[in-house]
Tab-separated table of C-alpha atoms and ligand atoms in Angstrom:
chain	number	residue	atom	x	y	z
A	1	MET	CA	-2.734	-23.826	67.990
A	2	SER	CA	-5.680	-21.267	68.679
A	3	VAL	CA	-8.773	-21.021	70.821
A	4	THR	CA	-11.700	-19.025	69.848
A	5	VAL	CA	-14.278	-17.736	72.522
A	6	ARG	CA	-17.665	-16.141	71.513
A	7	VAL	CA	-18.769	-13.568	74.029
A	8	PRO	CA	-22.109	-11.475	74.415
A	9	ALA	CA	-22.532	-7.945	74.709
A	10	LYS	CA	-25.177	-6.574	77.564
A	11	VAL	CA	-27.900	-4.177	78.020
A	12	ASN	CA	-29.003	-3.007	81.449
A	13	VAL	CA	-32.860	-3.570	81.684
A	14	GLN	CA	-32.367	-1.870	84.977
A	15	LEU	CA	-29.507	0.307	86.142
A	16	GLY	CA	-30.039	2.121	89.486
A	17	VAL	CA	-27.376	3.938	90.337
A	18	GLY	CA	-26.782	4.944	93.867
A	19	GLY	CA	-24.781	8.365	95.339
A	20	LEU	CA	-20.878	8.557	94.448
A	21	ARG	CA	-18.539	6.617	97.085
A	22	GLY	CA	-15.391	7.586	98.346
A	23	ASP	CA	-13.428	5.322	95.738
A	24	GLY	CA	-14.984	7.174	92.859
A	25	TYR	CA	-17.465	4.566	91.833
A	26	HIS	CA	-21.173	4.325	92.255
A	27	ASP	CA	-23.228	1.295	94.039
A	28	LEU	CA	-25.690	-0.175	91.584
A	29	ALA	CA	-28.705	-2.277	91.266
A	30	ASN	CA	-27.511	-3.365	87.791
A	31	VAL	CA	-29.658	-5.841	85.847
A	32	PHE	CA	-27.218	-7.392	83.096
A	33	PHE	CA	-29.288	-8.807	80.158
A	34	ALA	CA	-26.642	-10.826	77.771
A	35	VAL	CA	-27.902	-10.525	74.082
A	36	ALA	CA	-26.817	-12.484	70.933
A	37	LEU	CA	-25.016	-9.628	69.434
A	38	GLY	CA	-21.332	-10.406	69.998
A	39	ASP	CA	-17.485	-10.343	69.537
A	40	GLU	CA	-15.267	-13.638	68.837
A	41	VAL	CA	-11.444	-13.265	70.198
A	42	THR	CA	-9.288	-15.561	69.161
A	43	ALA	CA	-6.065	-16.710	71.274
A	44	SER	CA	-2.894	-18.045	69.096
A	45	ALA	CA	0.245	-19.643	70.808
A	46	SER	CA	3.331	-17.154	69.950
A	47	ALA	CA	7.182	-17.489	70.284
A	48	PRO	CA	8.442	-17.136	73.909
A	49	GLY	CA	9.293	-13.780	74.460
A	50	THR	CA	6.958	-12.388	71.826
A	51	GLY	CA	4.341	-11.073	74.878
A	52	VAL	CA	0.880	-10.154	73.812
A	53	THR	CA	0.174	-8.924	70.321
A	54	LEU	CA	-3.287	-7.658	69.201
A	55	THR	CA	-5.046	-7.411	65.893
A	56	CYS	CA	-8.939	-6.443	65.244
A	57	SER	CA	-11.516	-6.841	62.296
A	58	GLY	CA	-15.061	-5.590	62.002
A	59	PRO	CA	-16.661	-2.236	61.208
A	60	ASP	CA	-15.501	-0.169	63.935
A	61	ALA	CA	-12.055	-1.956	64.075
A	62	GLY	CA	-10.287	1.544	63.611
A	63	GLN	CA	-11.775	2.878	67.024
A	64	VAL	CA	-10.575	-0.117	69.165
A	65	PRO	CA	-6.933	0.609	70.684
A	66	LEU	CA	-4.640	-1.786	69.776
A	67	ASP	CA	-1.707	-0.991	72.845
A	68	GLY	CA	-1.460	-2.531	76.265
A	69	THR	CA	-4.619	-0.854	77.480
A	70	ASN	CA	-6.827	-2.909	75.553
A	71	LEU	CA	-8.835	-5.042	78.230
A	72	ALA	CA	-8.163	-8.406	76.144
A	73	ALA	CA	-4.243	-7.528	76.390
A	74	ARG	CA	-4.503	-6.600	80.112
A	75	ALA	CA	-6.831	-9.925	80.745
A	76	ALA	CA	-4.407	-12.210	79.033
A	77	ARG	CA	-1.346	-10.392	81.129
A	78	LEU	CA	-3.478	-10.591	84.579
A	79	LEU	CA	-4.109	-14.210	83.990
A	80	ALA	CA	-0.619	-15.279	83.097
A	81	ALA	CA	0.963	-13.425	86.250
A	82	HIS	CA	-1.695	-15.022	88.286
A	83	HIS	CA	-0.220	-18.295	87.425
A	84	GLY	CA	3.280	-17.083	87.160
A	85	ILE	CA	4.034	-17.773	83.425
A	86	ASP	CA	4.881	-15.788	80.504
A	87	ALA	CA	1.882	-14.041	78.494
A	88	ASP	CA	2.898	-14.844	75.097
A	89	VAL	CA	0.148	-15.048	72.736
A	90	HIS	CA	-1.606	-13.043	69.782
A	91	LEU	CA	-5.458	-12.003	70.528
A	92	HIS	CA	-7.389	-11.334	67.201
A	93	ILE	CA	-10.737	-9.873	68.329
A	94	ALA	CA	-13.571	-9.740	65.605
A	95	LYS	CA	-15.436	-6.917	66.580
A	96	ASP	CA	-19.386	-6.967	66.010
A	97	ILE	CA	-19.960	-5.080	69.736
A	98	PRO	CA	-20.445	-1.332	69.268
A	99	VAL	CA	-17.119	0.469	70.450
A	100	ALA	CA	-17.737	2.691	73.418
A	101	GLY	CA	-21.584	2.009	72.828
A	102	GLY	CA	-22.833	1.094	76.549
A	103	MET	CA	-22.913	-2.431	75.708
A	104	ALA	CA	-19.849	-3.461	77.614
A	105	GLY	CA	-17.770	-4.421	74.332
A	106	GLY	CA	-14.608	-3.949	75.522
A	107	SER	CA	-15.044	-5.593	78.828
A	108	ALA	CA	-16.641	-8.793	76.848
A	109	ASP	CA	-13.176	-8.857	75.219
A	110	GLY	CA	-11.724	-8.928	78.421
A	111	ALA	CA	-13.491	-11.828	79.524
A	112	ALA	CA	-13.402	-13.435	76.270
A	113	ALA	CA	-9.416	-13.007	76.501
A	114	LEU	CA	-9.509	-14.816	80.311
A	115	VAL	CA	-11.463	-17.913	78.746
A	116	ALA	CA	-9.473	-18.102	75.355
A	117	CYS	CA	-6.240	-17.780	77.277
A	118	ASP	CA	-7.033	-20.295	79.945
A	119	ALA	CA	-7.991	-22.816	77.472
A	120	LEU	CA	-4.674	-22.107	74.961
A	121	TRP	CA	-2.291	-22.287	77.962
A	122	ALA	CA	-4.422	-25.269	79.725
A	123	LEU	CA	-4.727	-23.774	82.992
A	124	ASP	CA	-7.898	-24.593	84.059
A	125	THR	CA	-8.660	-22.004	86.153
A	126	PRO	CA	-11.770	-22.050	88.641
A	127	LEU	CA	-14.633	-20.157	87.836
A	128	ASP	CA	-14.304	-18.236	91.018
A	129	THR	CA	-10.595	-17.501	90.321
A	130	LEU	CA	-11.844	-15.905	86.863
A	131	LEU	CA	-14.476	-13.993	88.233
A	132	GLY	CA	-12.042	-12.455	90.782
A	133	LEU	CA	-9.527	-11.687	88.050
A	134	ALA	CA	-12.506	-10.254	85.889
A	135	ALA	CA	-13.506	-7.772	88.690
A	136	ASP	CA	-10.010	-6.442	88.799
A	137	LEU	CA	-10.221	-5.787	84.954
A	138	GLY	CA	-13.647	-3.941	85.281
A	139	SER	CA	-17.116	-3.563	86.712
A	140	ASP	CA	-18.777	-5.597	83.563
A	141	VAL	CA	-16.250	-8.021	83.188
A	142	PRO	CA	-17.578	-10.449	85.588
A	143	PHE	CA	-20.900	-10.547	83.819
A	144	ALA	CA	-19.532	-11.301	80.605
A	145	LEU	CA	-18.042	-14.481	81.882
A	146	LEU	CA	-21.548	-15.405	83.339
A	147	GLY	CA	-23.898	-14.450	80.627
A	148	GLY	CA	-27.659	-14.758	81.063
A	149	VAL	CA	-29.553	-12.520	83.197
A	150	ALA	CA	-27.943	-11.261	86.645
A	151	LEU	CA	-28.295	-8.659	89.058
A	152	GLY	CA	-24.819	-6.688	89.689
A	153	ARG	CA	-24.245	-5.492	93.257
A	154	GLY	CA	-21.463	-3.141	94.489
A	155	ARG	CA	-20.033	-1.328	91.549
A	156	GLY	CA	-21.959	-4.132	89.403
A	157	GLU	CA	-19.026	-6.967	90.076
A	158	ILE	CA	-20.901	-8.896	92.680
A	159	LEU	CA	-23.401	-11.122	90.796
A	160	ASP	CA	-26.417	-13.322	91.305
A	161	PRO	CA	-28.008	-15.169	88.265
A	162	LEU	CA	-31.582	-14.199	87.608
A	163	PRO	CA	-34.313	-16.691	86.611
A	164	VAL	CA	-36.074	-16.034	82.961
A	165	GLY	CA	-38.957	-17.413	81.316
A	166	GLY	CA	-38.385	-16.900	78.023
A	167	THR	CA	-36.420	-15.086	75.016
A	168	PHE	CA	-36.874	-11.507	74.669
A	169	HIS	CA	-36.548	-9.570	71.452
A	170	TRP	CA	-34.199	-6.510	71.226
A	171	VAL	CA	-32.949	-4.049	68.705
A	172	PHE	CA	-30.022	-1.958	69.350
A	173	ALA	CA	-29.684	1.096	67.318
A	174	VAL	CA	-25.789	2.245	67.062
A	175	ALA	CA	-24.901	5.760	67.361
A	176	ASP	CA	-21.977	7.612	65.403
A	177	GLY	CA	-19.245	7.806	67.935
A	178	GLY	CA	-18.968	6.498	71.465
A	179	LEU	CA	-19.554	8.055	74.982
A	180	SER	CA	-17.212	7.701	78.056
A	181	THR	CA	-18.454	5.689	80.597
A	182	PRO	CA	-16.553	7.910	83.241
A	183	ALA	CA	-17.858	11.079	81.589
A	184	VAL	CA	-21.701	9.959	82.052
A	185	PHE	CA	-21.619	8.929	85.520
A	186	HIS	CA	-19.901	12.487	86.297
A	187	GLU	CA	-22.627	14.097	84.316
A	188	CYS	CA	-25.252	12.048	86.389
A	189	ASP	CA	-23.791	13.316	89.440
A	190	ARG	CA	-23.545	16.773	88.091
A	191	LEU	CA	-27.250	16.854	87.154
A	192	ARG	CA	-28.157	15.410	90.381
A	193	GLU	CA	-26.145	18.328	92.216
A	194	GLU	CA	-28.068	21.006	89.891
A	195	SER	CA	-31.086	19.614	90.832
A	196	GLY	CA	-30.315	20.151	94.409
A	197	THR	CA	-30.933	16.387	95.794
A	198	GLY	CA	-26.957	16.091	95.891
A	199	SER	CA	-24.951	13.227	94.505
A	200	THR	CA	-23.047	11.493	97.300
A	201	GLU	CA	-23.637	7.999	99.138
A	202	ALA	CA	-25.283	10.343	101.945
A	203	ASP	CA	-27.592	12.040	99.462
A	204	VAL	CA	-28.836	9.330	97.404
A	205	PRO	CA	-30.358	6.045	98.741
A	206	THR	CA	-29.148	2.890	97.758
A	207	PRO	CA	-30.861	1.318	94.671
A	208	ASP	CA	-32.661	-1.726	94.808
A	209	ALA	CA	-33.962	-4.500	91.976
A	210	ASP	CA	-37.479	-3.677	91.145
A	211	PRO	CA	-39.691	-6.657	92.054
A	212	ALA	CA	-41.918	-5.767	89.126
A	213	LEU	CA	-38.784	-5.976	86.663
A	214	LEU	CA	-37.789	-9.218	88.295
A	215	ALA	CA	-41.268	-10.895	88.115
A	216	ALA	CA	-41.363	-9.669	84.176
A	217	LEU	CA	-38.214	-11.633	83.412
A	218	ALA	CA	-39.108	-14.728	85.398
A	219	ASP	CA	-42.603	-14.825	83.720
A	220	GLY	CA	-40.915	-14.081	79.971
A	221	ASP	CA	-43.231	-11.083	79.871
A	222	PRO	CA	-42.016	-8.703	77.106
A	223	VAL	CA	-44.812	-6.176	77.791
A	224	ALA	CA	-44.116	-6.154	81.579
A	225	LEU	CA	-40.352	-5.803	81.170
A	226	ALA	CA	-40.823	-2.883	78.771
A	227	ALA	CA	-43.089	-1.352	81.386
A	228	ALA	CA	-40.185	-1.680	84.005
A	229	LEU	CA	-37.219	-0.913	81.975
A	230	ALA	CA	-35.198	1.747	83.895
A	231	ASN	CA	-31.670	3.664	83.472
A	232	ASP	CA	-30.623	6.219	85.940
A	233	LEU	CA	-27.882	7.151	83.296
A	234	GLN	CA	-30.184	8.030	80.768
A	235	PRO	CA	-30.706	11.683	81.609
A	236	ALA	CA	-27.046	12.153	81.660
A	237	ALA	CA	-26.365	10.270	78.449
A	238	LEU	CA	-29.428	12.551	76.989
A	239	SER	CA	-27.800	15.649	78.662
A	240	LEU	CA	-24.455	14.966	76.628
A	241	ARG	CA	-26.111	13.613	73.391
A	242	PRO	CA	-29.234	15.092	73.304
A	243	ALA	CA	-29.888	13.605	69.783
A	244	LEU	CA	-30.536	10.267	71.485
A	245	ALA	CA	-34.246	11.785	72.183
A	246	ALA	CA	-34.789	11.211	68.426
A	247	THR	CA	-33.566	7.974	68.216
A	248	LEU	CA	-35.641	6.534	71.164
A	249	ARG	CA	-38.784	8.300	69.680
A	250	ALA	CA	-38.038	6.708	66.416
A	251	GLY	CA	-37.801	3.225	67.740
A	252	THR	CA	-41.145	3.690	69.756
A	253	GLU	CA	-42.956	5.312	66.475
A	254	ALA	CA	-41.751	2.167	64.641
A	255	GLY	CA	-43.645	-0.255	67.282
A	256	ALA	CA	-41.084	-0.891	70.046
A	257	ILE	CA	-43.054	-1.609	73.200
A	258	GLY	CA	-40.012	-0.133	75.306
A	259	ALA	CA	-37.004	2.003	74.627
A	260	LEU	CA	-34.291	3.215	76.709
A	261	VAL	CA	-30.266	4.150	76.474
A	262	SER	CA	-28.063	1.050	76.800
A	263	GLY	CA	-26.085	1.319	79.960
A	264	SER	CA	-23.895	4.751	79.809
A	265	GLY	CA	-25.068	5.016	75.973
A	266	PRO	CA	-25.127	5.998	73.031
A	267	THR	CA	-26.464	3.051	71.732
A	268	CYS	CA	-30.241	2.832	72.207
A	269	ALA	CA	-32.051	-0.389	73.169
A	270	PHE	CA	-35.688	-1.239	71.962
A	271	LEU	CA	-37.846	-4.525	73.446
A	272	ALA	CA	-40.327	-5.795	70.402
A	273	LYS	CA	-42.870	-7.994	70.962
A	274	ASP	CA	-41.582	-10.453	68.806
A	275	ALA	CA	-38.606	-11.462	66.321
A	276	GLU	CA	-40.938	-10.162	63.220
A	277	ALA	CA	-41.726	-7.247	65.275
A	278	ALA	CA	-37.835	-6.456	66.331
A	279	GLU	CA	-36.943	-6.784	62.153
A	280	ALA	CA	-39.388	-4.238	61.536
A	281	VAL	CA	-38.246	-1.891	64.028
A	282	ALA	CA	-34.511	-2.289	63.119
A	283	GLY	CA	-35.788	-1.581	59.577
A	284	ALA	CA	-37.440	1.554	60.242
A	285	LEU	CA	-34.257	2.978	62.538
A	286	ARG	CA	-32.206	2.355	59.691
A	287	GLU	CA	-34.122	4.461	57.456
A	288	SER	CA	-35.061	7.135	60.218
A	289	GLY	CA	-31.575	8.990	59.908
A	290	THR	CA	-31.541	8.931	63.720
A	291	CYS	CA	-28.702	6.317	64.178
A	292	ARG	CA	-25.646	4.853	62.027
A	293	THR	CA	-27.111	1.522	61.861
A	294	ALA	CA	-29.768	-0.843	63.893
A	295	HIS	CA	-29.514	-4.652	64.496
A	296	ALA	CA	-32.322	-6.879	65.617
A	297	THR	CA	-31.031	-9.628	68.034
A	298	ARG	CA	-32.494	-11.744	71.035
A	299	GLY	CA	-31.556	-12.905	74.383
A	300	PRO	CA	-30.720	-13.694	77.222
A	301	VAL	CA	-27.539	-15.957	76.062
A	302	PRO	CA	-25.144	-17.589	77.644
A	303	GLY	CA	-21.274	-15.927	78.464
A	304	ALA	CA	-18.130	-16.260	77.168
A	305	ALA	CA	-17.608	-19.791	75.848
A	306	VAL	CA	-14.929	-21.473	73.609
A	307	LEU	CA	-16.263	-22.141	70.244
A	308	ALA	CA	-16.201	-25.763	68.959
A	309	HIS	CA	-13.263	-26.281	66.401
B	401	C5P	O1	-14.850	-0.347	86.284
B	401	C5P	P1	-14.882	0.202	85.235
B	401	C5P	O2	-13.087	0.552	84.936
B	401	C5P	O3	-15.472	-0.279	84.065
B	401	C5P	O4	-15.418	1.749	85.404
B	401	C5P	C1	-15.073	2.740	84.464
B	401	C5P	C2	-15.605	3.951	85.197
B	401	C5P	O5	-16.883	3.737	85.465
B	401	C5P	C3	-14.977	4.198	86.746
B	401	C5P	O6	-13.887	4.813	86.739
B	401	C5P	C4	-16.056	5.244	87.204
B	401	C5P	O7	-15.901	6.757	86.688
B	401	C5P	C5	-17.413	4.665	86.325
B	401	C5P	N1	-18.091	3.838	87.484
B	401	C5P	C6	-18.859	4.136	88.300
B	401	C5P	N2	-19.585	3.013	89.209
B	401	C5P	C7	-19.894	1.863	88.725
B	401	C5P	C8	-18.953	1.507	87.632
B	401	C5P	C9	-18.215	2.307	87.211
B	401	C5P	O8	-18.816	5.271	88.672
B	401	C5P	N3	-20.322	1.145	89.616
């Protein structure tokens, strides 16, 4: 018996980063947006005493850790422990989301594993409980359960769904190699110290969602959303990976109406005015030599969900 769950990647249309907290995290105003680029996680029953085993397929499969640190494996063990049962399951990840790319691919697999194991083991865990377990796994995991568009507060795990008035068309330029999320947050702090503003909670005001951005989402207005895109981690990602400036430029020159680094990067995200323009931007980016590949896609899409057999 097996269950397959499809789960979306995210782009942050606004990522406001507050000061460094005492616990090593940053308070965020994080507007998550789920896109049709996604992974599929299949949970299959395995013999008692087998534990959690893991395989992965897809172009970046070689970069995915297949040991107990993988968020999908941790999710299966956490759900089993919560219910006091043994975690005997094989998880297969069919991976399309760039690895360490700033699109929450690992978090997505964690969310998908929660939903897949919940169905395989017929646990019927309430969504609120799953969201709590997801928050224990990582700051971006709860959003991958919800999907759509949501404002994340705290370290990103306190979610409020946001209204969206239409479909938006995106292009993602995938870089060679990933960036470490903690390293990018650390570089953000370092740049703030260097500029003299300071980097602690006392120095940096708590960020808030931008009303113009929320209105653009509610109106389904790509031009207004393009103008409001904002990522406080972008200077840090560019500082660690200066070549991303050329990627952003190439997408803009190819007709994208908005461009930003996705989350902590190095994937770059471009907003296009329609599906046809998105395909043209993706094609131009693939030709540009400034990225490994580029995908045209759309959103918002729902969060982790069981696929019909
Ligand atoms: O929550 P998660 O394990 O995904 O976070 C990974 C790392 O990213 C944290 O250890 C921290 O360095 C950084 N982070 C942060 N502030 C957040 C979320 C993540 O500093 N709100």
